[in-house]
Amino acid sequence: MDMLQGMNDALNYIEENLDSTIDLDEVANRAFCSKYHFKRLFTLLSGITISEYIRRRRLTLAALELKDSQVKVIDIAMKYGYQSPDAFTRAFQNCHGVTPSLSRKPQQNLKAYPRMTFQLTIQGGSEMKYRIVEKDAFKVIGVKYEVEMVNGILSPTYENMIAGISDTKMGELESLSNKEPYGIVHVSVNYSESSDEKATFNQYIGAVTTQDEINEYSTLEVPALTWAIFEVEGDWLQVEKHWQRIYSEWLPTSSYELTEGPEILASKDQKNEIWISIKKK
């Protein structure tokens, strides 16, 4: 429950400072985690980056204030952190579909993004099979993609990443697997969020192996970490649902928190495991 309270305290701070500078270090402090982990956790729980959430909230309030015809557009732009009317107009139009001036017309439709809160939801007593493992460093060899995420949309898409690996190469990668987690592994690492509301990370699709590096593939060295490992039955849709349950149900009520490290999905013989790196609270 401490995690949920911390996340909501962070959202309260953001809400109180939408018309001033928002210090993401202070946001993370209120959530009792590092800035890196707060950004990652927020995106996993909400589906958008923290920068995008702040932008949407500011533009929601700006739209409401524009209904007052006595208030100048430039004053509202400056109030919500835009250094020029042009920058404000572009952001406002991307969000609401109309310019700030047109938004003042009666009957004009606009978008509103209410503030978020995080809650723990108990759903149906559905069990989650997991184990906690301390694991030495290991190596992943595979195909590396540099991925950009804007508003929850990946470039390249995951489907394109998979399609870019031939069946022959996928079989070759699977044959390299000789160490846990076994099978084909999908590893997300080096997540970061830039000031222009974009998130980036590296995606590796390959295998955990003790074999030497192979020139045509990339190598990722994973340090020694403690892992929470979850068994997942079913198709990719069930895997996605399980990711959400881990972060919204298991993590808030456990005695662990995230630590900096990769996120791994391992698939072998139609069985899946989700690996997240953790540490004791």
GROMACS .gro file of C-alpha atoms in nm, residues 75-259:
model
  185
   75ASP     CA    1  -0.072   3.469  -2.085
   76ILE     CA    2  -0.220   3.120  -2.071
   77ALA     CA    3   0.065   2.986  -2.285
   78MET     CA    4   0.325   3.128  -2.045
   79LYS     CA    5   0.130   3.011  -1.739
   80TYR     CA    6   0.145   2.648  -1.853
   81GLY     CA    7   0.510   2.646  -1.954
   82TYR     CA    8   0.507   2.735  -2.324
   83GLN     CA    9   0.768   2.991  -2.424
   84SER     CA   10   0.591   3.111  -2.739
   85PRO     CA   11   0.235   3.136  -2.872
   86ASP     CA   12   0.333   2.917  -3.169
   87ALA     CA   13   0.453   2.633  -2.946
   88PHE     CA   14   0.137   2.658  -2.738
   89THR     CA   15  -0.086   2.665  -3.048
   90ARG     CA   16   0.079   2.352  -3.193
   91ALA     CA   17   0.046   2.160  -2.866
   92PHE     CA   18  -0.312   2.278  -2.812
   93GLN     CA   19  -0.418   2.183  -3.165
   94ASN     CA   20  -0.254   1.840  -3.137
   95CYS     CA   21  -0.448   1.780  -2.818
   96HIS     CA   22  -0.787   1.938  -2.890
   97GLY     CA   23  -0.801   1.942  -3.269
   98VAL     CA   24  -0.853   2.320  -3.290
   99THR     CA   25  -0.644   2.631  -3.228
  100PRO     CA   26  -0.671   2.820  -2.897
  101SER     CA   27  -0.861   3.104  -3.068
  102LEU     CA   28  -1.119   2.871  -3.224
  103SER     CA   29  -1.167   2.692  -2.893
  104ARG     CA   30  -1.334   3.004  -2.758
  105LYS     CA   31  -1.630   2.967  -2.993
  106PRO     CA   32  -1.957   2.852  -2.833
  107GLN     CA   33  -2.042   2.484  -2.883
  108GLN     CA   34  -1.681   2.402  -2.978
  109ASN     CA   35  -1.594   2.045  -2.877
  110LEU     CA   36  -1.277   2.005  -2.672
  111LYS     CA   37  -1.105   1.718  -2.491
  112ALA     CA   38  -1.069   1.687  -2.117
  113TYR     CA   39  -0.818   1.461  -1.941
  114PRO     CA   40  -0.919   1.425  -1.573
  115ARG     CA   41  -0.650   1.381  -1.312
  116MET     CA   42  -0.544   1.028  -1.233
  117THR     CA   43  -0.546   0.838  -0.907
  118PHE     CA   44  -0.406   0.493  -0.844
  119GLN     CA   45  -0.615   0.237  -0.660
  120LEU     CA   46  -0.570  -0.125  -0.560
  121THR     CA   47  -0.844  -0.340  -0.709
  122ILE     CA   48  -0.911  -0.691  -0.580
  123GLN     CA   49  -1.035  -0.899  -0.871
  124GLY     CA   50  -1.180  -1.246  -0.848
  125GLY     CA   51  -0.910  -1.415  -0.643
  126SER     CA   52  -0.721  -1.519  -0.954
  127GLU     CA   53  -0.390  -1.672  -0.845
  128MET     CA   54  -0.048  -1.560  -0.964
  129LYS     CA   55   0.229  -1.820  -0.969
  130TYR     CA   56   0.569  -1.669  -0.898
  131ARG     CA   57   0.907  -1.735  -0.742
  132ILE     CA   58   1.188  -1.510  -0.617
  133VAL     CA   59   1.535  -1.597  -0.748
  134GLU     CA   60   1.880  -1.445  -0.694
  135LYS     CA   61   2.065  -1.496  -1.019
  136ASP     CA   62   2.425  -1.440  -1.126
  137ALA     CA   63   2.505  -1.225  -1.426
  138PHE     CA   64   2.418  -1.370  -1.766
  139LYS     CA   65   2.439  -1.283  -2.134
  140VAL     CA   66   2.171  -1.238  -2.400
  141ILE     CA   67   2.262  -1.273  -2.768
  142GLY     CA   68   2.008  -1.168  -3.028
  143VAL     CA   69   1.865  -0.899  -3.253
  144LYS     CA   70   1.863  -0.550  -3.104
  145TYR     CA   71   1.608  -0.281  -3.186
  146GLU     CA   72   1.615   0.083  -3.077
  147VAL     CA   73   1.250   0.158  -3.004
  148GLU     CA   74   1.074   0.492  -2.967
  149MET     CA   75   0.737   0.523  -2.794
  150VAL     CA   76   0.508   0.822  -2.846
  151ASN     CA   77   0.162   0.818  -2.684
  152GLY     CA   78   0.191   0.445  -2.625
  153ILE     CA   79   0.268   0.370  -2.992
  154LEU     CA   80   0.594   0.188  -3.063
  155SER     CA   81   0.822   0.253  -3.359
  156PRO     CA   82   0.906   0.000  -3.486
  157THR     CA   83   0.596  -0.190  -3.378
  158TYR     CA   84   0.647  -0.520  -3.201
  159GLU     CA   85   0.491  -0.703  -3.495
  160ASN     CA   86   0.751  -0.545  -3.728
  161MET     CA   87   1.032  -0.643  -3.492
  162ILE     CA   88   0.922  -1.006  -3.497
  163ALA     CA   89   0.864  -1.000  -3.874
  164GLY     CA   90   1.218  -0.867  -3.921
  165ILE     CA   91   1.364  -1.194  -3.791
  166SER     CA   92   1.340  -1.485  -4.034
  167ASP     CA   93   1.228  -1.830  -3.920
  168THR     CA   94   1.583  -1.953  -3.985
  169LYS     CA   95   1.734  -1.687  -3.759
  170MET     CA   96   1.472  -1.744  -3.491
  171GLY     CA   97   1.555  -2.115  -3.492
  172GLU     CA   98   1.925  -2.034  -3.474
  173LEU     CA   99   1.871  -1.805  -3.177
  174GLU     CA  100   1.660  -2.062  -2.996
  175SER     CA  101   1.936  -2.320  -3.045
  176LEU     CA  102   2.176  -2.091  -2.855
  177SER     CA  103   1.962  -2.110  -2.540
  178ASN     CA  104   2.150  -2.307  -2.276
  179LYS     CA  105   2.083  -2.112  -1.957
  180GLU     CA  106   1.777  -1.991  -1.767
  181PRO     CA  107   1.554  -1.820  -1.872
  182TYR     CA  108   1.526  -2.075  -2.151
  183GLY     CA  109   1.383  -2.037  -2.500
  184ILE     CA  110   1.340  -1.714  -2.691
  185VAL     CA  111   1.368  -1.413  -2.462
  186HIS     CA  112   1.228  -1.066  -2.526
  187VAL     CA  113   1.431  -0.818  -2.319
  188SER     CA  114   1.344  -0.450  -2.270
  189VAL     CA  115   1.625  -0.239  -2.124
  190ASN     CA  116   1.762   0.118  -2.100
  191TYR     CA  117   1.421   0.282  -2.076
  192SER     CA  118   1.441   0.662  -2.077
  193GLU     CA  119   1.203   0.952  -2.130
  194SER     CA  120   1.308   1.273  -2.303
  195SER     CA  121   1.182   1.627  -2.256
  196ASP     CA  122   1.000   1.615  -2.593
  197GLU     CA  123   0.750   1.362  -2.455
  198LYS     CA  124   0.911   1.059  -2.617
  199ALA     CA  125   1.024   0.742  -2.443
  200THR     CA  126   1.296   0.519  -2.580
  201PHE     CA  127   1.429   0.176  -2.492
  202ASN     CA  128   1.628  -0.110  -2.641
  203GLN     CA  129   1.451  -0.433  -2.728
  204TYR     CA  130   1.649  -0.755  -2.763
  205ILE     CA  131   1.497  -1.070  -2.912
  206GLY     CA  132   1.731  -1.362  -2.862
  207ALA     CA  133   1.851  -1.621  -2.611
  208VAL     CA  134   2.038  -1.647  -2.283
  209THR     CA  135   2.358  -1.833  -2.358
  210THR     CA  136   2.714  -1.904  -2.245
  211GLN     CA  137   2.839  -1.911  -2.603
  212ASP     CA  138   3.079  -1.651  -2.736
  213GLU     CA  139   2.955  -1.337  -2.910
  214ILE     CA  140   2.835  -1.379  -3.269
  215ASN     CA  141   2.916  -1.097  -3.511
  216GLU     CA  142   2.575  -1.074  -3.677
  217TYR     CA  143   2.395  -1.042  -3.342
  218SER     CA  144   2.407  -0.796  -3.053
  219THR     CA  145   2.506  -0.890  -2.698
  220LEU     CA  146   2.349  -0.766  -2.375
  221GLU     CA  147   2.527  -0.824  -2.044
  222VAL     CA  148   2.274  -0.857  -1.762
  223PRO     CA  149   2.420  -0.804  -1.411
  224ALA     CA  150   2.353  -1.018  -1.107
  225LEU     CA  151   2.005  -0.931  -0.978
  226THR     CA  152   1.713  -1.057  -0.774
  227TRP     CA  153   1.418  -1.150  -0.994
  228ALA     CA  154   1.047  -1.204  -0.946
  229ILE     CA  155   0.951  -1.468  -1.201
  230PHE     CA  156   0.585  -1.517  -1.296
  231GLU     CA  157   0.439  -1.812  -1.484
  232VAL     CA  158   0.187  -1.713  -1.751
  233GLU     CA  159  -0.052  -1.950  -1.923
  234GLY     CA  160  -0.225  -1.857  -2.246
  235ASP     CA  161  -0.163  -1.640  -2.550
  236TRP     CA  162  -0.004  -1.296  -2.588
  237LEU     CA  163  -0.322  -1.127  -2.471
  238GLN     CA  164  -0.293  -1.313  -2.140
  239VAL     CA  165   0.071  -1.211  -2.118
  240GLU     CA  166  -0.026  -0.844  -2.153
  241LYS     CA  167  -0.292  -0.879  -1.884
  242HIS     CA  168  -0.040  -1.046  -1.656
  243TRP     CA  169   0.205  -0.757  -1.696
  244GLN     CA  170  -0.067  -0.520  -1.576
  245ARG     CA  171  -0.156  -0.743  -1.281
  246ILE     CA  172   0.207  -0.763  -1.170
  247TYR     CA  173   0.239  -0.386  -1.148
  248SER     CA  174  -0.110  -0.302  -1.027
  249GLU     CA  175  -0.177  -0.596  -0.790
  250TRP     CA  176   0.134  -0.792  -0.693
  251LEU     CA  177   0.398  -0.520  -0.661
  252PRO     CA  178   0.196  -0.277  -0.443
  253THR     CA  179   0.117  -0.550  -0.189
  254SER     CA  180   0.455  -0.724  -0.188
  255SER     CA  181   0.760  -0.648   0.025
  256TYR     CA  182   0.958  -0.569  -0.290
  257GLU     CA  183   1.007  -0.274  -0.521
  258LEU     CA  184   1.156  -0.235  -0.867
  259THR     CA  185   1.529  -0.201  -0.912
   0.00000   0.00000   0.00000
